[in-house]
mmCIF file of C-alpha atoms in Angstrom:
data_model
loop_
_atom_site.group_PDB
_atom_site.id
_atom_site.type_symbol
_atom_site.label_atom_id
_atom_site.label_comp_id
_atom_site.label_asym_id
_atom_site.label_seq_id
_atom_site.Cartn_x
_atom_site.Cartn_y
_atom_site.Cartn_z
ATOM 1 C CA MET A 1 0.095 0.092 -0.011
ATOM 2 C CA GLU A 2 1.170 3.445 -0.628
ATOM 3 C CA SER A 3 1.919 5.796 1.687
ATOM 4 C CA SER A 4 -1.180 8.395 2.336
ATOM 5 C CA SER A 5 1.018 11.532 2.353
ATOM 6 C CA GLY A 6 3.310 10.183 -0.104
ATOM 7 C CA ASN A 7 1.700 12.016 -2.782
ATOM 8 C CA GLN A 8 0.418 14.819 -0.792
ATOM 9 C CA GLY A 9 3.064 17.288 -2.321
ATOM 10 C CA SER A 10 6.775 17.671 -1.611
ATOM 11 C CA ASN A 11 6.264 21.203 0.008
ATOM 12 C CA ILE A 12 4.675 19.850 3.235
ATOM 13 C CA GLN A 13 7.995 17.063 3.852
ATOM 14 C CA ALA A 14 10.222 19.964 3.102
ATOM 15 C CA SER A 15 9.800 21.577 6.494
ATOM 16 C CA LEU A 16 10.522 19.508 10.040
ATOM 17 C CA GLY A 17 7.021 20.591 11.223
ATOM 18 C CA GLY A 18 5.761 19.139 7.926
ATOM 19 C CA ARG A 19 7.749 15.759 8.307
ATOM 20 C CA TYR A 20 6.063 15.208 12.008
ATOM 21 C CA ALA A 21 2.645 16.290 10.507
ATOM 22 C CA SER A 22 3.064 13.569 7.565
ATOM 23 C CA ALA A 23 3.906 10.951 10.089
ATOM 24 C CA LEU A 24 0.870 11.726 12.208
ATOM 25 C CA PHE A 25 -1.211 11.828 9.167
ATOM 26 C CA ASP A 26 -0.107 8.357 8.323
ATOM 27 C CA LEU A 27 -0.653 7.093 11.985
ATOM 28 C CA ALA A 28 -4.324 8.586 11.837
ATOM 29 C CA VAL A 29 -5.174 7.165 8.332
ATOM 30 C CA GLU A 30 -3.992 3.823 9.716
ATOM 31 C CA ALA A 31 -6.083 4.333 12.788
ATOM 32 C CA LYS A 32 -8.920 5.490 10.677
ATOM 33 C CA ALA A 33 -8.865 8.644 12.848
ATOM 34 C CA VAL A 34 -7.910 11.619 10.525
ATOM 35 C CA ASP A 35 -11.089 13.743 11.422
ATOM 36 C CA ARG A 36 -10.651 12.833 15.275
ATOM 37 C CA VAL A 37 -6.759 13.789 15.183
ATOM 38 C CA GLU A 38 -7.900 16.927 13.143
ATOM 39 C CA GLU A 39 -10.222 18.031 15.872
ATOM 40 C CA SER A 40 -7.684 17.214 18.631
ATOM 41 C CA LEU A 41 -5.278 19.138 17.103
ATOM 42 C CA THR A 42 -7.696 22.081 16.621
ATOM 43 C CA ALA A 43 -8.061 22.292 20.599
ATOM 44 C CA VAL A 44 -4.581 22.046 21.021
ATOM 45 C CA ARG A 45 -3.929 25.195 18.402
ATOM 46 C CA GLN A 46 -6.904 26.747 20.575
ATOM 47 C CA ALA A 47 -5.111 26.136 23.683
ATOM 48 C CA LEU A 48 -1.620 28.094 22.288
ATOM 49 C CA ALA A 49 -3.651 30.640 21.194
ATOM 50 C CA GLU A 50 -5.511 31.131 24.909
ATOM 51 C CA SER A 51 -2.676 29.517 27.512
ATOM 52 C CA ALA A 52 0.496 31.499 28.030
ATOM 53 C CA ASP A 53 1.617 28.797 30.095
ATOM 54 C CA PHE A 54 0.901 26.061 27.605
ATOM 55 C CA ARG A 55 2.957 28.411 24.871
ATOM 56 C CA MET A 56 5.726 28.909 27.065
ATOM 57 C CA LEU A 57 5.789 25.145 27.441
ATOM 58 C CA THR A 58 6.117 24.600 24.121
ATOM 59 C CA ALA A 59 8.573 27.260 23.172
ATOM 60 C CA SER A 60 10.894 26.898 25.998
ATOM 61 C CA PRO A 61 14.161 25.534 25.540
ATOM 62 C CA VAL A 62 14.880 25.126 29.268
ATOM 63 C CA VAL A 63 12.097 23.045 30.266
ATOM 64 C CA ALA A 64 13.345 19.748 31.127
ATOM 65 C CA ARG A 65 12.620 17.182 28.509
ATOM 66 C CA GLY A 66 10.820 14.753 31.290
ATOM 67 C CA GLN A 67 9.036 17.549 32.754
ATOM 68 C CA ALA A 68 7.758 18.707 29.333
ATOM 69 C CA VAL A 69 6.772 15.144 28.483
ATOM 70 C CA LYS A 70 4.651 15.108 31.753
ATOM 71 C CA ALA A 71 3.128 18.868 31.271
ATOM 72 C CA VAL A 72 2.046 17.937 27.601
ATOM 73 C CA LEU A 73 0.505 14.572 28.793
ATOM 74 C CA ALA A 74 -1.285 16.139 31.575
ATOM 75 C CA THR A 75 -2.631 19.324 29.044
ATOM 76 C CA ALA A 76 -3.784 16.511 26.491
ATOM 77 C CA ASP A 77 -5.697 14.755 29.103
ATOM 78 C CA GLN A 78 -7.173 18.009 30.296
ATOM 79 C CA LEU A 79 -8.322 19.007 26.769
ATOM 80 C CA GLY A 80 -9.835 15.472 26.087
ATOM 81 C CA LEU A 81 -7.201 14.795 23.203
ATOM 82 C CA ASP A 82 -7.614 11.192 21.180
ATOM 83 C CA THR A 83 -5.056 8.965 22.357
ATOM 84 C CA THR A 84 -3.107 8.909 18.810
ATOM 85 C CA THR A 85 -2.911 12.673 19.366
ATOM 86 C CA LYS A 86 -1.777 12.503 22.897
ATOM 87 C CA SER A 87 0.913 9.903 21.872
ATOM 88 C CA PHE A 88 2.067 12.447 19.191
ATOM 89 C CA LEU A 89 2.476 15.159 21.960
ATOM 90 C CA GLY A 90 4.558 12.993 24.162
ATOM 91 C CA VAL A 91 6.985 12.047 21.067
ATOM 92 C CA LEU A 92 7.476 15.901 20.209
ATOM 93 C CA ALA A 93 7.947 16.624 23.967
ATOM 94 C CA GLU A 94 10.661 13.566 23.972
ATOM 95 C CA ASN A 95 12.411 14.883 20.730
ATOM 96 C CA ARG A 96 12.416 18.493 21.881
ATOM 97 C CA ARG A 97 10.017 19.755 19.192
ATOM 98 C CA LEU A 98 7.016 20.968 20.777
ATOM 99 C CA SER A 99 8.110 24.447 19.282
ATOM 100 C CA GLN A 100 7.065 22.821 15.985
ATOM 101 C CA LEU A 101 3.408 22.519 16.968
ATOM 102 C CA PRO A 102 2.150 25.468 15.012
ATOM 103 C CA GLN A 103 3.591 24.156 12.021
ATOM 104 C CA VAL A 104 2.772 20.522 12.434
ATOM 105 C CA ILE A 105 -1.038 21.524 12.969
ATOM 106 C CA ALA A 106 -1.073 23.775 10.059
ATOM 107 C CA ALA A 107 0.318 20.973 7.610
ATOM 108 C CA TYR A 108 -1.770 18.192 9.167
ATOM 109 C CA ARG A 109 -4.824 20.357 8.439
ATOM 110 C CA THR A 110 -3.817 20.818 4.966
ATOM 111 C CA LEU A 111 -3.352 17.211 4.589
ATOM 112 C CA ALA A 112 -6.282 16.026 6.049
ATOM 113 C CA ALA A 113 -8.283 18.675 3.688
ATOM 114 C CA ARG A 114 -6.531 16.816 0.792
ATOM 115 C CA HIS A 115 -7.428 13.663 2.018
ATOM 116 C CA ARG A 116 -11.178 14.810 1.988
ATOM 117 C CA GLY A 117 -10.736 16.079 -1.517
ATOM 118 C CA GLU A 118 -10.648 19.763 -0.063
ATOM 119 C CA THR A 119 -8.485 22.788 -0.578
ATOM 120 C CA THR A 120 -7.589 24.940 2.335
ATOM 121 C CA ALA A 121 -7.644 28.319 2.420
ATOM 122 C CA GLU A 122 -6.072 30.468 4.951
ATOM 123 C CA VAL A 123 -7.959 33.212 6.171
ATOM 124 C CA THR A 124 -6.937 36.398 7.987
ATOM 125 C CA SER A 125 -9.889 38.581 9.227
ATOM 126 C CA ALA A 126 -9.340 41.699 11.912
ATOM 127 C CA HIS A 127 -12.019 40.030 13.798
ATOM 128 C CA PRO A 128 -13.505 36.749 14.587
ATOM 129 C CA LEU A 129 -15.943 36.041 11.825
ATOM 130 C CA SER A 130 -19.415 34.620 12.699
ATOM 131 C CA ASP A 131 -20.624 31.210 11.906
ATOM 132 C CA ASP A 132 -22.733 32.719 8.970
ATOM 133 C CA GLN A 133 -19.775 34.888 7.754
ATOM 134 C CA VAL A 134 -17.603 31.823 7.672
ATOM 135 C CA GLU A 135 -20.400 29.629 5.774
ATOM 136 C CA GLU A 136 -20.800 32.489 3.264
ATOM 137 C CA LEU A 137 -16.830 32.657 2.701
ATOM 138 C CA LYS A 138 -16.709 28.897 1.861
ATOM 139 C CA GLN A 139 -19.195 28.983 -0.805
ATOM 140 C CA GLN A 140 -17.830 32.178 -2.212
ATOM 141 C CA LEU A 141 -14.490 30.064 -2.255
ATOM 142 C CA ARG A 142 -16.212 26.893 -3.516
ATOM 143 C CA ARG A 143 -17.409 28.771 -6.455
ATOM 144 C CA ARG A 144 -14.368 30.307 -6.958
ATOM 145 C CA VAL A 145 -11.944 27.262 -7.206
ATOM 146 C CA GLY A 146 -14.487 24.647 -8.188
ATOM 147 C CA ARG A 147 -14.489 22.463 -5.179
ATOM 148 C CA GLU A 148 -14.822 21.915 -1.510
ATOM 149 C CA VAL A 149 -13.045 24.300 0.682
ATOM 150 C CA SER A 150 -11.869 24.149 4.436
ATOM 151 C CA VAL A 151 -10.653 27.370 6.084
ATOM 152 C CA ASP A 152 -8.069 27.816 8.615
ATOM 153 C CA LEU A 153 -9.015 31.063 10.489
ATOM 154 C CA THR A 154 -6.862 33.605 12.137
ATOM 155 C CA VAL A 155 -7.265 36.987 13.266
ATOM 156 C CA ASP A 156 -4.964 39.741 13.022
ATOM 157 C CA PRO A 157 -6.444 43.037 14.208
ATOM 158 C CA ALA A 158 -3.240 44.776 12.412
ATOM 159 C CA ILE A 159 -5.201 44.340 9.042
ATOM 160 C CA LEU A 160 -7.676 46.846 10.299
ATOM 161 C CA GLY A 161 -10.794 45.439 8.524
ATOM 162 C CA GLY A 162 -11.406 43.073 5.361
ATOM 163 C CA LEU A 163 -9.858 39.769 4.583
ATOM 164 C CA VAL A 164 -6.554 38.403 3.584
ATOM 165 C CA VAL A 165 -7.054 34.742 1.771
ATOM 166 C CA ARG A 166 -4.626 32.356 0.675
ATOM 167 C CA ILE A 167 -5.129 29.170 -1.384
ATOM 168 C CA GLY A 168 -1.860 27.619 -2.328
ATOM 169 C CA SER A 169 0.082 29.823 -3.796
ATOM 170 C CA GLN A 170 -2.759 32.309 -4.489
ATOM 171 C CA MET A 171 -3.528 35.087 -2.193
ATOM 172 C CA ILE A 172 -6.683 37.878 -2.195
ATOM 173 C CA ASP A 173 -5.673 40.837 -0.217
ATOM 174 C CA SER A 174 -8.631 42.919 0.778
ATOM 175 C CA SER A 175 -7.672 44.161 4.129
ATOM 176 C CA ILE A 176 -7.787 47.923 4.597
ATOM 177 C CA ARG A 177 -4.212 48.091 5.839
ATOM 178 C CA THR A 178 -3.295 46.899 1.913
ATOM 179 C CA ARG A 179 -5.835 49.377 0.738
ATOM 180 C CA LEU A 180 -4.334 52.443 2.845
ATOM 181 C CA ASN A 181 -0.639 51.656 1.817
ATOM 182 C CA ALA A 182 -1.349 51.504 -2.050
ATOM 183 C CA LEU A 183 -3.329 54.835 -1.400
ATOM 184 C CA ALA A 184 -0.271 56.230 0.705
ATOM 185 C CA SER A 185 1.770 55.017 -2.171
ATOM 186 C CA ALA A 186 -0.401 56.609 -4.906
ATOM 187 C CA MET A 187 -0.393 59.990 -3.194
ATOM 188 C CA LYS A 188 3.525 60.168 -3.474
ATOM 189 C CA GLY A 189 3.231 59.842 -6.748
#
């Protein structure tokens, strides 16, 4: 049987986080748990965004390996993560690679979306989008690219308003910051 991530693109395999994500994806496919692992990784991503302590644990090189393993496994239990993701986090901690978590999560989401026949769009907005706005955005993107689109949402107040959408190598930047910068350049002559 061919490796599930073997045809998923060399760009994911090019980074350390991508290689870890590919390994996790292969484990998830074997366990028939692709969606369950993705849900767990979404919980980890949210914990990284909301908890300064968890971010520090994953980013600090001074946390002892054994302490990092214990802490990350305790966090996994607290978040209610599936066993595949929990074990994987333990391996990352043991290998001192917790700092790669954001890259692993992004690469895994891309692999899972491709597995489902979807395209992934990275969407940055100035403020959180409502469920209705996300659904409308998905429909517009689906019409534009001709297939299902999963969105990876991030909030960046620095763009002031509008959206920045990246699908593969294509970028659609309708942010107010970009428009203001273009206006400032045009006014300089």
